[in-house]
CSV table of C-alpha atoms in Angstrom, one decimal:
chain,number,residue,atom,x,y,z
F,1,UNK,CA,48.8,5.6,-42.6
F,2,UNK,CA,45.1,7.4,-44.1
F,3,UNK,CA,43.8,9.9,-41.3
F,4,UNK,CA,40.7,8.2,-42.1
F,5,UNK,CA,41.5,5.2,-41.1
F,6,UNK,CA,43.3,6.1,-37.8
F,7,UNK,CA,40.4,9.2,-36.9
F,8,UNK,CA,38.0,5.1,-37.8
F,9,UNK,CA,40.2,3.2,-35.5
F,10,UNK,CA,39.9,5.7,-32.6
F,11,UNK,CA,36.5,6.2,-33.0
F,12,UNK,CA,36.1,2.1,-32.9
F,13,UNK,CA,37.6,1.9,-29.7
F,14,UNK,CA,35.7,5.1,-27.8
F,15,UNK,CA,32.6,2.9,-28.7
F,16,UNK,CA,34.7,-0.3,-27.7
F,17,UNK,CA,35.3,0.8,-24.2
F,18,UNK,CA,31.2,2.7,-24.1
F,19,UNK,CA,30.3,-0.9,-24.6
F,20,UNK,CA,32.1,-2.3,-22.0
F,21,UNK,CA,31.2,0.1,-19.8
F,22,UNK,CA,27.4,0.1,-20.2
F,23,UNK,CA,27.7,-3.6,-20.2
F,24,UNK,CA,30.4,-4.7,-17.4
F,25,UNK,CA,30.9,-1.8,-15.5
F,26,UNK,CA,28.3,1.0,-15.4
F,27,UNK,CA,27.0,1.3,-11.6
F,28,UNK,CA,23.4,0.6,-12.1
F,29,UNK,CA,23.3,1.6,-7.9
F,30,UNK,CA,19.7,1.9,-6.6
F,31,UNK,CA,18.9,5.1,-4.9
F,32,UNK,CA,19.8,5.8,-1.3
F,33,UNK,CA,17.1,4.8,1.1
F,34,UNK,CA,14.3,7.0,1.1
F,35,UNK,CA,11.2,6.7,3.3
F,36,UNK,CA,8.6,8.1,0.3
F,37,UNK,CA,10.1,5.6,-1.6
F,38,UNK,CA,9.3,2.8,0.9
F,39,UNK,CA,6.2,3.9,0.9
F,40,UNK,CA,5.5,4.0,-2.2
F,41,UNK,CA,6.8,0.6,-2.4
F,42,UNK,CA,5.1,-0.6,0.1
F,43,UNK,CA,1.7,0.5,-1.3
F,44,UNK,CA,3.0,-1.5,-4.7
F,45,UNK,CA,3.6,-4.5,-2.6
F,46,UNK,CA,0.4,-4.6,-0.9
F,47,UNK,CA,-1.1,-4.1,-4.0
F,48,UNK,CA,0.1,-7.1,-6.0
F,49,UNK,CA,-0.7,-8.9,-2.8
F,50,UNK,CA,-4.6,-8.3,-2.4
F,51,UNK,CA,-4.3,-9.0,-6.4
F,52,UNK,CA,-2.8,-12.4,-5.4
F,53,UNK,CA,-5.3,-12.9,-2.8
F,54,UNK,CA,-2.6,-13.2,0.0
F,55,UNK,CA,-3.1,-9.8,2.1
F,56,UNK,CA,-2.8,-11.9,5.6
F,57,UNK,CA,-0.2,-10.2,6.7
F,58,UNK,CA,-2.2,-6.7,6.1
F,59,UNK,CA,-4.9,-7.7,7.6
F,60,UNK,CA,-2.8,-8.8,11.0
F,61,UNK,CA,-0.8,-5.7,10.8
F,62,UNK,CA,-4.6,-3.9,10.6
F,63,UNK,CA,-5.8,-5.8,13.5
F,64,UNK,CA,-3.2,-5.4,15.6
F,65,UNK,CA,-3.0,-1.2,15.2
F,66,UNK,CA,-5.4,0.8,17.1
F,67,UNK,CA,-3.6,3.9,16.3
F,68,UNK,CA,-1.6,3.8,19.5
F,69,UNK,CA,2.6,4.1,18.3
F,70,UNK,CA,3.4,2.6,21.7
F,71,UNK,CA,4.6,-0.7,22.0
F,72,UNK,CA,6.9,-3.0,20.0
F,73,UNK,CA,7.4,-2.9,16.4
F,74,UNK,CA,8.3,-6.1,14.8
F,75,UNK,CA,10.3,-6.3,11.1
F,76,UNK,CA,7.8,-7.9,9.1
F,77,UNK,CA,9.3,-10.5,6.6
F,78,UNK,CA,5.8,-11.3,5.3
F,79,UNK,CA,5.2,-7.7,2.8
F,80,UNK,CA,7.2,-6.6,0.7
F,81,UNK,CA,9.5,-10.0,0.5
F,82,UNK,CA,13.2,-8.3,-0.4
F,83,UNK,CA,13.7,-7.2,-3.9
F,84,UNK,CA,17.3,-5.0,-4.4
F,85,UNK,CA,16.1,-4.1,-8.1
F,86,UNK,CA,12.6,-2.4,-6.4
F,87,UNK,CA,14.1,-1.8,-2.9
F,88,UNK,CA,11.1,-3.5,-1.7
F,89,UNK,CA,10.8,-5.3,1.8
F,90,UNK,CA,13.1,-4.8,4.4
F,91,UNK,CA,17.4,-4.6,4.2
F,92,UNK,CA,20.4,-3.4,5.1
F,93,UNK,CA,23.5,-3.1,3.2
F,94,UNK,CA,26.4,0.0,2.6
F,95,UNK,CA,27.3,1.8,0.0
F,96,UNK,CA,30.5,2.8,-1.2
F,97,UNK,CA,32.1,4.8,-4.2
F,98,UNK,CA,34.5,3.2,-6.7
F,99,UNK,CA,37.3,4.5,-9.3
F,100,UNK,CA,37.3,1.7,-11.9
F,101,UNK,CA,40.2,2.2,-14.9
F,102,UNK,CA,37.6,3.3,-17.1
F,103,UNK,CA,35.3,4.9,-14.7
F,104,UNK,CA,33.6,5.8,-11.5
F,105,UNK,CA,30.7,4.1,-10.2
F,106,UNK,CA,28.8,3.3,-6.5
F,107,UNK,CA,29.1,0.1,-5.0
F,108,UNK,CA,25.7,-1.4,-3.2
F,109,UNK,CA,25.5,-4.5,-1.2
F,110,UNK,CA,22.4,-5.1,0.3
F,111,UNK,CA,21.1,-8.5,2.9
F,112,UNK,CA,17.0,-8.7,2.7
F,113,UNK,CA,18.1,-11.1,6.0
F,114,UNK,CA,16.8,-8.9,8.9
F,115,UNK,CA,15.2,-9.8,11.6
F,116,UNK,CA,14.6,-7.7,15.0
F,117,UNK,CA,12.3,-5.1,16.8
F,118,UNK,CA,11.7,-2.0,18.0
F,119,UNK,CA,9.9,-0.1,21.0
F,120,UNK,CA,8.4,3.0,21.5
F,121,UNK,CA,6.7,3.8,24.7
F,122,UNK,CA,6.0,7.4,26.4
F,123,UNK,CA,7.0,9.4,23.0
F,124,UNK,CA,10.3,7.6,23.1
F,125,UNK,CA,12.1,5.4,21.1
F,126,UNK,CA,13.2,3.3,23.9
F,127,UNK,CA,14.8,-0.3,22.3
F,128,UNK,CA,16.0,-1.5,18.8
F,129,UNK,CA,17.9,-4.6,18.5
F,130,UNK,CA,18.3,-5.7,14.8
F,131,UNK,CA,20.0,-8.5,13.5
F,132,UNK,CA,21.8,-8.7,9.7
F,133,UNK,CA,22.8,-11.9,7.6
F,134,UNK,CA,26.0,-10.7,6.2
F,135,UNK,CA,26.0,-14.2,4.5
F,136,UNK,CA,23.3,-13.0,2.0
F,137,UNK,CA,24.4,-10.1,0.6
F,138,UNK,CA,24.0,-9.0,-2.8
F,139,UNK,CA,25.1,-6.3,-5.2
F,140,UNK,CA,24.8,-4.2,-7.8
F,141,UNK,CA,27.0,-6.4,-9.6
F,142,UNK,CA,27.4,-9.9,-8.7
F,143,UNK,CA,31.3,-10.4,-9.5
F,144,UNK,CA,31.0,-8.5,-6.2
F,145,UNK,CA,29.2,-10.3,-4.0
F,146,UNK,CA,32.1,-12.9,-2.8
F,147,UNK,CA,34.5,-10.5,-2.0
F,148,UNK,CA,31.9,-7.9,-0.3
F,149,UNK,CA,31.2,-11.3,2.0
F,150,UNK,CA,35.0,-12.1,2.7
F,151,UNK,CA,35.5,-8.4,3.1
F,152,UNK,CA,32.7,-8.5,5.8
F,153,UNK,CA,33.9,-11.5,7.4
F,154,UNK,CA,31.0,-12.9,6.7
F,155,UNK,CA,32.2,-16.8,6.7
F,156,UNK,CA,33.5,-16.0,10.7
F,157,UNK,CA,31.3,-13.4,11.7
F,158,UNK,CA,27.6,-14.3,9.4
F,159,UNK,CA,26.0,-11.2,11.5
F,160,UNK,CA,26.2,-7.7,11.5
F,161,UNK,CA,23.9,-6.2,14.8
F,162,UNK,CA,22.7,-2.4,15.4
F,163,UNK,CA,21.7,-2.1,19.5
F,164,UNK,CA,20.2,1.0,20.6
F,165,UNK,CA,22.2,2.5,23.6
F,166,UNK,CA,20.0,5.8,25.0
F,167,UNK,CA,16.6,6.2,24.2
F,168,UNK,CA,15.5,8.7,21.4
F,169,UNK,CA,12.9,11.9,22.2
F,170,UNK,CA,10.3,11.2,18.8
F,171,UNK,CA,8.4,14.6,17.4
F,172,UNK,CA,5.0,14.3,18.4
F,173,UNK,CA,4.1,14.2,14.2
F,174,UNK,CA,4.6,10.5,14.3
F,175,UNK,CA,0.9,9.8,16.2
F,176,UNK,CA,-0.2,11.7,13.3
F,177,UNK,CA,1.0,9.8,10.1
F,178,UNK,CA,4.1,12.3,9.9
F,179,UNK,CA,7.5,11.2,8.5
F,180,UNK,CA,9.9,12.1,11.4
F,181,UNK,CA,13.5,12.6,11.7
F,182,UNK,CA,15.7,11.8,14.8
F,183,UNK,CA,19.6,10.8,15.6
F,184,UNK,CA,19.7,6.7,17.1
F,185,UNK,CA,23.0,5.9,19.0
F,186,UNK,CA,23.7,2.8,19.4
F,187,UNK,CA,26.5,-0.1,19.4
F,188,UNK,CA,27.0,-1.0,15.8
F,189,UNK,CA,28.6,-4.8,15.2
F,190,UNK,CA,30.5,-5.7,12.0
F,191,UNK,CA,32.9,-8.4,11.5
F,192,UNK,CA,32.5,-9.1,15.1
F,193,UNK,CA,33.7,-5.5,16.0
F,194,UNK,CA,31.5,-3.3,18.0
F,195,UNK,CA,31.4,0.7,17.8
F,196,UNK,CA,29.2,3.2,19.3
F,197,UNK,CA,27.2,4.8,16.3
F,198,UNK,CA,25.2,7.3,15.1
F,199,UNK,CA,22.4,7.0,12.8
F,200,UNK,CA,20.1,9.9,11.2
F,201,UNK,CA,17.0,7.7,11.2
F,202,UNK,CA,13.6,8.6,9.6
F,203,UNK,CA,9.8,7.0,10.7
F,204,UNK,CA,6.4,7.0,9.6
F,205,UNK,CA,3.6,5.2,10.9
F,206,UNK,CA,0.8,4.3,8.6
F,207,UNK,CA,-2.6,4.0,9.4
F,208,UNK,CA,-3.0,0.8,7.7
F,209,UNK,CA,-1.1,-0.8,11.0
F,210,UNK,CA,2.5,-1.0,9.0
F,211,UNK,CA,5.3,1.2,10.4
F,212,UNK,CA,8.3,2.4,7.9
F,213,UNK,CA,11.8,3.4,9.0
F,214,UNK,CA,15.5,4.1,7.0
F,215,UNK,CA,18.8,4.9,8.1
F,216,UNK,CA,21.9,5.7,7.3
F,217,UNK,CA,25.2,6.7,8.5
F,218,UNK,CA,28.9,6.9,7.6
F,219,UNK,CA,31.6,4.6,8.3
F,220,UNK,CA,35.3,4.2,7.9
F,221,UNK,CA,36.1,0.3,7.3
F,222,UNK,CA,39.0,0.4,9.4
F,223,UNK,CA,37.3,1.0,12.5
F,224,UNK,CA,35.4,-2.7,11.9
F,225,UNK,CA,38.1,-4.3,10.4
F,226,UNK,CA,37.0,-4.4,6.7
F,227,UNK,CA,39.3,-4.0,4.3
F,228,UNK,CA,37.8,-3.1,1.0
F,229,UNK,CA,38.0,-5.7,-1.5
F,230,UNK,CA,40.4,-5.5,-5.0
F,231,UNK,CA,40.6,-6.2,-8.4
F,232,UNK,CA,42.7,-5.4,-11.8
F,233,UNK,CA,39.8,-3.3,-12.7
F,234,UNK,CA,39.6,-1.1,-9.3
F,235,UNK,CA,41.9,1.9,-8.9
F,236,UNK,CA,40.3,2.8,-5.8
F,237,UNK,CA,37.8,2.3,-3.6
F,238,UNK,CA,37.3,4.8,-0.1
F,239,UNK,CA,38.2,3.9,2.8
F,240,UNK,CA,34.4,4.7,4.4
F,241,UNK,CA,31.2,4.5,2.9
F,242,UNK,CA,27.7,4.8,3.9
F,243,UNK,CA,25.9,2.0,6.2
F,244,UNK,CA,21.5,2.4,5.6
F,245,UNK,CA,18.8,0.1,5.9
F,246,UNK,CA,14.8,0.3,5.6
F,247,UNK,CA,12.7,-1.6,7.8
F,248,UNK,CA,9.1,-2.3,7.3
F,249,UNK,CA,7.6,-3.0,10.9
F,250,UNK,CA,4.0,-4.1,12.4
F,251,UNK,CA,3.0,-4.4,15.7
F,252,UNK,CA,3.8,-7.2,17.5
């Protein structure tokens, strides 16, 4: 056979399987949560709402700060209505790593369901109780999302739950518009299976009367019962991956 032709047929099917990739399979993951990102966000998405003339929900959020962090912090479903291309509003969700055959990539499922409080009093973070819909989770690629929800237990269990279980010392920088940084313990519920967990949580309280916080932590599915889904096209997938969320708060 020509050595042209065969060097032509190889090189057809190294652009063959680039296409499929970029077009089925390439991870297209949004960035772990970040609270400058939120932020920023959050600017954009009050923005576009002052633009649309609907800035109630500012203006509330405005009244009911007077630059006291004490007191309960409620997730604001209003701002910032969930979006998992911009990361906008407030979600929860996991991420995980992949080996496809022709590829690694990262896994995201995210729920813009969340609903739930939290309360500082005396420099503490004293309560959080926050409630997931596991039944609305969406991916990163949506051949994904039915077995991410099956996986989760979603149809038997439709809520994942995060319950702080000690109270949290906060750095006095958060009276003062600082991002913080603290560990959150707390009981963890997934597919109906409950584990004492640790979250590296970050907060910042704006002086516009909105409150920003994201966490993350790791996870080994076993320990809730999850098995990670399959397909032809997996290899792989590990056995833990990372649980995060960002939550966009006002006072209640």
């Amino acid at each position: 056979m020509n050595k042209k032709l065969i060097g032509g047929g190889i090189a057809a099917v190294v652009v063959l399987v680039a296409a499929v990739w970029f077009l089925f399979f390439r991870s297209d993951a949004p960035e772990a949560v970040d609270v400058d990102s939120a932020n920023e966000q959050l600017d954009a998405d009050l923005a576009a709402a002052a633009e649309e003339g609907d800035d109630d929900a500012a203006a509330d959020a405005a009244a009911a700060f007077d630059g006291d962090v004490d007191g309960e912090w409620i997730v604001d479903d209003e701002i910032g209505d969930f979006d998992f291309e911009t990361a906008s509003g407030s979600f929860a969700g996991f991420r995980v790593d992949e080996e496809l055959t022709i590829g690694e990539v990262v896994a995201v499922g995210r729920s813009g369901g969340v609903t739930g409080a939290v309360t500082i009093a005396g420099g503490q973070l004293t309560a959080a109780d926050i409630t997931v819909d596991m039944t609305t989770i969406v991916s990163n690629d949506s051949r994904r999302e039915g077995a991410i929800r099956g996986a989760v237990g979603a149809s038997t269990n439709p809520t994942a739950t995060f319950v702080l279980t000690e109270p949290v010392n906060l750095p006095d920088g958060i009276r003062d518009g600082e991002a913080v940084t603290v560990d959150a313990v707390g009981d963890l519920t997934v597919n109906g299976v409950t584990n004492s967990t640790s979250f590296s949580i970050t907060a910042l309280v704006r002086d516009d009367g909105f409150g920003i916080i994201t966490g993350s932590t790791n996870i080994v599915f076993a320990d809730f019962d999850v098995t990670a889904p399959s397909a032809p096209i997996v290899v792989s997938v590990d056995d833990n991956g990372i649980v995060e969320f960002q939550l966009v708060v006002a006072k209640g």
